[in-house]
């Protein structure tokens, strides 16, 4: 138990992956386990997680905003992130809490970059401003193919989910490419299995991950 406190206090873990990958279930299980072990956990979600961020989330996901440009979309995700990092994530890490985020820069790279077509370099440049040095220690990609993901989605799709199967295939490729590129701080977990098996893999990944390893904080993605 105390091992978990020593290892995870002041650490920043992100869960990301295609829509329908089961992030919420895995996040709540990890949060429960970490709190049970005595850790103070700050759970955040993107876009959102602050009052301003939740207003931005409403604009981003409302199907009425179909005419939104890709640049506007990317900047709104980053604006929400900037508020979240400065107001919630950074102070929580400084207090020694474990921060668990539902999505982060990895999502912008996959959705607006690989799938949307926006330059990854531009996204990285804006991300530097938005996160101001606060990069995750570990990003866990819950991987599902598009047919499994589609089966799991609520039939009332939001603006992003309405973008279609080809788009979502590319989103998945985007996440897998990132994990290949940055294996020292990304891990991919097959999320097609049942929630208990995925949870076991998440637990093993975190147990065996070396959180003390140094890696460049600048240009973190
Ligand atoms: P959620 O369904 O995980 O709450 O995420 C909301 C949607 O926003 C989801 O379809 C993924 C998308 N998204 C992006 O396109 N770019 C981003 O940077 C983030 C954080 C989410």
PDB file of N, CA and C in Angstrom, residues 92-155:
ATOM      1  N   UNK A  92      -2.122  20.788  -7.925  1.00  0.00           N
ATOM      2  CA  UNK A  92      -2.321  19.468  -7.300  1.00  0.00           C
ATOM      3  C   UNK A  92      -1.000  18.697  -7.263  1.00  0.00           C
ATOM      4  N   UNK A  93      -0.239  18.752  -8.349  1.00  0.00           N
ATOM      5  CA  UNK A  93       1.059  18.048  -8.385  1.00  0.00           C
ATOM      6  C   UNK A  93       2.000  18.649  -7.343  1.00  0.00           C
ATOM      7  N   UNK A  94       1.960  19.975  -7.239  1.00  0.00           N
ATOM      8  CA  UNK A  94       2.837  20.632  -6.257  1.00  0.00           C
ATOM      9  C   UNK A  94       2.471  20.242  -4.819  1.00  0.00           C
ATOM     10  N   UNK A  95       1.201  19.927  -4.613  1.00  0.00           N
ATOM     11  CA  UNK A  95       0.777  19.473  -3.269  1.00  0.00           C
ATOM     12  C   UNK A  95       1.076  17.995  -3.054  1.00  0.00           C
ATOM     13  N   UNK A  96       1.630  17.341  -4.071  1.00  0.00           N
ATOM     14  CA  UNK A  96       1.976  15.917  -3.931  1.00  0.00           C
ATOM     15  C   UNK A  96       0.824  14.982  -4.223  1.00  0.00           C
ATOM     16  N   UNK A  97      -0.221  15.497  -4.888  1.00  0.00           N
ATOM     17  CA  UNK A  97      -1.349  14.626  -5.221  1.00  0.00           C
ATOM     18  C   UNK A  97      -1.046  13.831  -6.495  1.00  0.00           C
ATOM     19  N   UNK A  98      -1.759  12.728  -6.661  1.00  0.00           N
ATOM     20  CA  UNK A  98      -1.692  11.983  -7.920  1.00  0.00           C
ATOM     21  C   UNK A  98      -2.750  12.589  -8.836  1.00  0.00           C
ATOM     22  N   UNK A  99      -2.323  13.042 -10.013  1.00  0.00           N
ATOM     23  CA  UNK A  99      -3.286  13.598 -10.963  1.00  0.00           C
ATOM     24  C   UNK A  99      -3.560  12.559 -12.053  1.00  0.00           C
ATOM     25  N   UNK A 100      -4.844  12.275 -12.260  1.00  0.00           N
ATOM     26  CA  UNK A 100      -5.232  11.343 -13.316  1.00  0.00           C
ATOM     27  C   UNK A 100      -6.138  12.100 -14.289  1.00  0.00           C
ATOM     28  N   UNK A 101      -5.685  12.206 -15.533  1.00  0.00           N
ATOM     29  CA  UNK A 101      -6.446  12.980 -16.519  1.00  0.00           C
ATOM     30  C   UNK A 101      -7.067  12.073 -17.573  1.00  0.00           C
ATOM     31  N   UNK A 102      -8.323  12.378 -17.863  1.00  0.00           N
ATOM     32  CA  UNK A 102      -9.047  11.728 -18.943  1.00  0.00           C
ATOM     33  C   UNK A 102      -8.772  12.576 -20.189  1.00  0.00           C
ATOM     34  N   UNK A 103      -7.794  12.180 -20.988  1.00  0.00           N
ATOM     35  CA  UNK A 103      -7.287  12.856 -22.191  1.00  0.00           C
ATOM     36  C   UNK A 103      -6.335  14.009 -21.851  1.00  0.00           C
ATOM     37  N   UNK A 104      -5.460  14.318 -22.851  1.00  0.00           N
ATOM     38  CA  UNK A 104      -4.527  15.455 -22.717  1.00  0.00           C
ATOM     39  C   UNK A 104      -4.011  15.785 -24.112  1.00  0.00           C
ATOM     40  N   UNK A 105      -2.783  16.300 -24.230  1.00  0.00           N
ATOM     41  CA  UNK A 105      -2.238  16.707 -25.538  1.00  0.00           C
ATOM     42  C   UNK A 105      -2.282  15.541 -26.538  1.00  0.00           C
ATOM     43  N   UNK A 106      -2.115  14.329 -26.029  1.00  0.00           N
ATOM     44  CA  UNK A 106      -2.170  13.136 -26.896  1.00  0.00           C
ATOM     45  C   UNK A 106      -3.460  13.122 -27.724  1.00  0.00           C
ATOM     46  N   UNK A 107      -4.574  13.586 -27.145  1.00  0.00           N
ATOM     47  CA  UNK A 107      -5.844  13.583 -27.880  1.00  0.00           C
ATOM     48  C   UNK A 107      -5.821  14.610 -29.009  1.00  0.00           C
ATOM     49  N   UNK A 108      -5.237  15.772 -28.756  1.00  0.00           N
ATOM     50  CA  UNK A 108      -5.177  16.793 -29.815  1.00  0.00           C
ATOM     51  C   UNK A 108      -4.299  16.300 -30.960  1.00  0.00           C
ATOM     52  N   UNK A 109      -3.192  15.644 -30.602  1.00  0.00           N
ATOM     53  CA  UNK A 109      -2.306  15.115 -31.656  1.00  0.00           C
ATOM     54  C   UNK A 109      -3.036  14.073 -32.508  1.00  0.00           C
ATOM     55  N   UNK A 110      -3.851  13.226 -31.874  1.00  0.00           N
ATOM     56  CA  UNK A 110      -4.538  12.171 -32.625  1.00  0.00           C
ATOM     57  C   UNK A 110      -5.751  12.712 -33.400  1.00  0.00           C
ATOM     58  N   UNK A 111      -6.592  13.516 -32.732  1.00  0.00           N
ATOM     59  CA  UNK A 111      -7.852  13.960 -33.358  1.00  0.00           C
ATOM     60  C   UNK A 111      -7.634  15.112 -34.344  1.00  0.00           C
ATOM     61  N   UNK A 112      -6.972  16.180 -33.869  1.00  0.00           N
ATOM     62  CA  UNK A 112      -6.814  17.341 -34.760  1.00  0.00           C
ATOM     63  C   UNK A 112      -5.570  17.178 -35.645  1.00  0.00           C
ATOM     64  N   UNK A 113      -4.581  16.397 -35.188  1.00  0.00           N
ATOM     65  CA  UNK A 113      -3.360  16.183 -35.960  1.00  0.00           C
ATOM     66  C   UNK A 113      -3.509  15.037 -36.946  1.00  0.00           C
ATOM     67  N   UNK A 114      -3.253  13.816 -36.499  1.00  0.00           N
ATOM     68  CA  UNK A 114      -3.261  12.659 -37.413  1.00  0.00           C
ATOM     69  C   UNK A 114      -4.586  12.528 -38.167  1.00  0.00           C
ATOM     70  N   UNK A 115      -5.705  12.622 -37.445  1.00  0.00           N
ATOM     71  CA  UNK A 115      -7.003  12.427 -38.125  1.00  0.00           C
ATOM     72  C   UNK A 115      -7.487  13.701 -38.811  1.00  0.00           C
ATOM     73  N   UNK A 116      -7.318  14.836 -38.146  1.00  0.00           N
ATOM     74  CA  UNK A 116      -7.856  16.086 -38.694  1.00  0.00           C
ATOM     75  C   UNK A 116      -6.990  16.663 -39.800  1.00  0.00           C
ATOM     76  N   UNK A 117      -5.683  16.445 -39.715  1.00  0.00           N
ATOM     77  CA  UNK A 117      -4.787  16.936 -40.771  1.00  0.00           C
ATOM     78  C   UNK A 117      -3.998  18.178 -40.396  1.00  0.00           C
ATOM     79  N   UNK A 118      -4.155  18.653 -39.179  1.00  0.00           N
ATOM     80  CA  UNK A 118      -3.401  19.841 -38.755  1.00  0.00           C
ATOM     81  C   UNK A 118      -1.947  19.451 -38.452  1.00  0.00           C
ATOM     82  N   UNK A 119      -1.029  20.355 -38.749  1.00  0.00           N
ATOM     83  CA  UNK A 119       0.396  20.058 -38.551  1.00  0.00           C
ATOM     84  C   UNK A 119       0.703  19.717 -37.085  1.00  0.00           C
ATOM     85  N   UNK A 120       1.368  18.574 -36.918  1.00  0.00           N
ATOM     86  CA  UNK A 120       1.742  18.136 -35.577  1.00  0.00           C
ATOM     87  C   UNK A 120       2.714  19.141 -34.940  1.00  0.00           C
ATOM     88  N   UNK A 121       3.553  19.763 -35.749  1.00  0.00           N
ATOM     89  CA  UNK A 121       4.479  20.772 -35.214  1.00  0.00           C
ATOM     90  C   UNK A 121       3.725  21.979 -34.657  1.00  0.00           C
ATOM     91  N   UNK A 122       2.690  22.388 -35.348  1.00  0.00           N
ATOM     92  CA  UNK A 122       1.888  23.511 -34.848  1.00  0.00           C
ATOM     93  C   UNK A 122       1.229  23.129 -33.520  1.00  0.00           C
ATOM     94  N   UNK A 123       0.692  21.924 -33.499  1.00  0.00           N
ATOM     95  CA  UNK A 123       0.013  21.481 -32.269  1.00  0.00           C
ATOM     96  C   UNK A 123       1.017  21.452 -31.114  1.00  0.00           C
ATOM     97  N   UNK A 124       2.208  20.949 -31.391  1.00  0.00           N
ATOM     98  CA  UNK A 124       3.225  20.895 -30.329  1.00  0.00           C
ATOM     99  C   UNK A 124       3.602  22.283 -29.848  1.00  0.00           C
ATOM    100  N   UNK A 125       3.692  23.218 -30.807  1.00  0.00           N
ATOM    101  CA  UNK A 125       4.070  24.585 -30.422  1.00  0.00           C
ATOM    102  C   UNK A 125       3.003  25.192 -29.505  1.00  0.00           C
ATOM    103  N   UNK A 126       1.738  24.987 -29.853  1.00  0.00           N
ATOM    104  CA  UNK A 126       0.665  25.542 -29.012  1.00  0.00           C
ATOM    105  C   UNK A 126       0.609  24.801 -27.670  1.00  0.00           C
ATOM    106  N   UNK A 127       0.896  23.508 -27.718  1.00  0.00           N
ATOM    107  CA  UNK A 127       0.879  22.716 -26.474  1.00  0.00           C
ATOM    108  C   UNK A 127       1.919  23.221 -25.484  1.00  0.00           C
ATOM    109  N   UNK A 128       3.052  23.678 -25.996  1.00  0.00           N
ATOM    110  CA  UNK A 128       4.079  24.215 -25.098  1.00  0.00           C
ATOM    111  C   UNK A 128       3.514  25.377 -24.275  1.00  0.00           C
ATOM    112  N   UNK A 129       2.699  26.208 -24.939  1.00  0.00           N
ATOM    113  CA  UNK A 129       2.084  27.346 -24.227  1.00  0.00           C
ATOM    114  C   UNK A 129       1.033  26.822 -23.252  1.00  0.00           C
ATOM    115  N   UNK A 130       0.221  25.879 -23.705  1.00  0.00           N
ATOM    116  CA  UNK A 130      -0.907  25.415 -22.887  1.00  0.00           C
ATOM    117  C   UNK A 130      -0.446  24.660 -21.640  1.00  0.00           C
ATOM    118  N   UNK A 131       0.581  23.835 -21.761  1.00  0.00           N
ATOM    119  CA  UNK A 131       0.941  23.015 -20.593  1.00  0.00           C
ATOM    120  C   UNK A 131       2.059  23.642 -19.775  1.00  0.00           C
ATOM    121  N   UNK A 132       2.779  24.596 -20.381  1.00  0.00           N
ATOM    122  CA  UNK A 132       3.827  25.340 -19.667  1.00  0.00           C
ATOM    123  C   UNK A 132       4.730  24.421 -18.830  1.00  0.00           C
ATOM    124  N   UNK A 133       5.178  23.340 -19.429  1.00  0.00           N
ATOM    125  CA  UNK A 133       6.145  22.457 -18.750  1.00  0.00           C
ATOM    126  C   UNK A 133       5.533  21.316 -17.960  1.00  0.00           C
ATOM    127  N   UNK A 134       4.208  21.335 -17.794  1.00  0.00           N
ATOM    128  CA  UNK A 134       3.579  20.266 -17.004  1.00  0.00           C
ATOM    129  C   UNK A 134       3.150  19.119 -17.931  1.00  0.00           C
ATOM    130  N   UNK A 135       4.096  18.220 -18.213  1.00  0.00           N
ATOM    131  CA  UNK A 135       3.819  17.078 -19.084  1.00  0.00           C
ATOM    132  C   UNK A 135       3.542  15.836 -18.245  1.00  0.00           C
ATOM    133  N   UNK A 136       2.745  14.922 -18.768  1.00  0.00           N
ATOM    134  CA  UNK A 136       2.458  13.697 -17.995  1.00  0.00           C
ATOM    135  C   UNK A 136       3.708  12.830 -17.808  1.00  0.00           C
ATOM    136  N   UNK A 137       3.744  12.100 -16.693  1.00  0.00           N
ATOM    137  CA  UNK A 137       4.800  11.098 -16.499  1.00  0.00           C
ATOM    138  C   UNK A 137       4.514   9.882 -17.378  1.00  0.00           C
ATOM    139  N   UNK A 138       3.241   9.537 -17.486  1.00  0.00           N
ATOM    140  CA  UNK A 138       2.859   8.325 -18.219  1.00  0.00           C
ATOM    141  C   UNK A 138       1.519   8.558 -18.916  1.00  0.00           C
ATOM    142  N   UNK A 139       1.461   8.179 -20.189  1.00  0.00           N
ATOM    143  CA  UNK A 139       0.190   8.234 -20.939  1.00  0.00           C
ATOM    144  C   UNK A 139      -0.199   6.807 -21.301  1.00  0.00           C
ATOM    145  N   UNK A 140      -1.359   6.398 -20.810  1.00  0.00           N
ATOM    146  CA  UNK A 140      -1.843   5.035 -21.082  1.00  0.00           C
ATOM    147  C   UNK A 140      -2.879   5.116 -22.207  1.00  0.00           C
ATOM    148  N   UNK A 141      -2.568   4.478 -23.330  1.00  0.00           N
ATOM    149  CA  UNK A 141      -3.513   4.459 -24.449  1.00  0.00           C
ATOM    150  C   UNK A 141      -4.332   3.177 -24.361  1.00  0.00           C
ATOM    151  N   UNK A 142      -5.636   3.346 -24.199  1.00  0.00           N
ATOM    152  CA  UNK A 142      -6.529   2.177 -24.214  1.00  0.00           C
ATOM    153  C   UNK A 142      -6.948   1.986 -25.666  1.00  0.00           C
ATOM    154  N   UNK A 143      -6.506   0.880 -26.234  1.00  0.00           N
ATOM    155  CA  UNK A 143      -6.649   0.691 -27.677  1.00  0.00           C
ATOM    156  C   UNK A 143      -7.816  -0.230 -28.024  1.00  0.00           C
ATOM    157  N   UNK A 144      -8.706   0.283 -28.882  1.00  0.00           N
ATOM    158  CA  UNK A 144      -9.784  -0.564 -29.429  1.00  0.00           C
ATOM    159  C   UNK A 144      -9.910  -0.260 -30.918  1.00  0.00           C
ATOM    160  N   UNK A 145     -10.277  -1.272 -31.706  1.00  0.00           N
ATOM    161  CA  UNK A 145     -10.469  -0.970 -33.128  1.00  0.00           C
ATOM    162  C   UNK A 145     -11.839  -0.322 -33.313  1.00  0.00           C
ATOM    163  N   UNK A 146     -12.077   0.191 -34.506  1.00  0.00           N
ATOM    164  CA  UNK A 146     -13.271   1.024 -34.691  1.00  0.00           C
ATOM    165  C   UNK A 146     -14.569   0.235 -34.549  1.00  0.00           C
ATOM    166  N   UNK A 147     -14.572  -1.065 -34.845  1.00  0.00           N
ATOM    167  CA  UNK A 147     -15.838  -1.794 -34.731  1.00  0.00           C
ATOM    168  C   UNK A 147     -16.205  -1.992 -33.260  1.00  0.00           C
ATOM    169  N   UNK A 148     -15.210  -2.310 -32.422  1.00  0.00           N
ATOM    170  CA  UNK A 148     -15.503  -2.446 -30.986  1.00  0.00           C
ATOM    171  C   UNK A 148     -15.919  -1.089 -30.423  1.00  0.00           C
ATOM    172  N   UNK A 149     -15.180  -0.040 -30.813  1.00  0.00           N
ATOM    173  CA  UNK A 149     -15.485   1.302 -30.302  1.00  0.00           C
ATOM    174  C   UNK A 149     -16.914   1.701 -30.676  1.00  0.00           C
ATOM    175  N   UNK A 150     -17.290   1.444 -31.931  1.00  0.00           N
ATOM    176  CA  UNK A 150     -18.619   1.852 -32.398  1.00  0.00           C
ATOM    177  C   UNK A 150     -19.716   1.142 -31.600  1.00  0.00           C
ATOM    178  N   UNK A 151     -19.494  -0.118 -31.254  1.00  0.00           N
ATOM    179  CA  UNK A 151     -20.500  -0.867 -30.477  1.00  0.00           C
ATOM    180  C   UNK A 151     -20.701  -0.284 -29.095  1.00  0.00           C
ATOM    181  N   UNK A 152     -19.623   0.320 -28.543  1.00  0.00           N
ATOM    182  CA  UNK A 152     -19.700   0.810 -27.160  1.00  0.00           C
ATOM    183  C   UNK A 152     -20.270   2.228 -27.043  1.00  0.00           C
ATOM    184  N   UNK A 153     -20.375   2.931 -28.180  1.00  0.00           N
ATOM    185  CA  UNK A 153     -20.761   4.345 -28.087  1.00  0.00           C
ATOM    186  C   UNK A 153     -22.255   4.525 -27.850  1.00  0.00           C
ATOM    187  N   UNK A 154     -22.552   5.574 -27.077  1.00  0.00           N
ATOM    188  CA  UNK A 154     -23.939   5.984 -26.877  1.00  0.00           C
ATOM    189  C   UNK A 154     -24.506   6.397 -28.237  1.00  0.00           C
ATOM    190  N   UNK A 155     -25.733   5.934 -28.601  1.00  0.00           N
ATOM    191  CA  UNK A 155     -26.257   6.299 -29.917  1.00  0.00           C
ATOM    192  C   UNK A 155     -26.441   7.805 -30.128  1.00  0.00           C
TER     193      UNK A 155
END
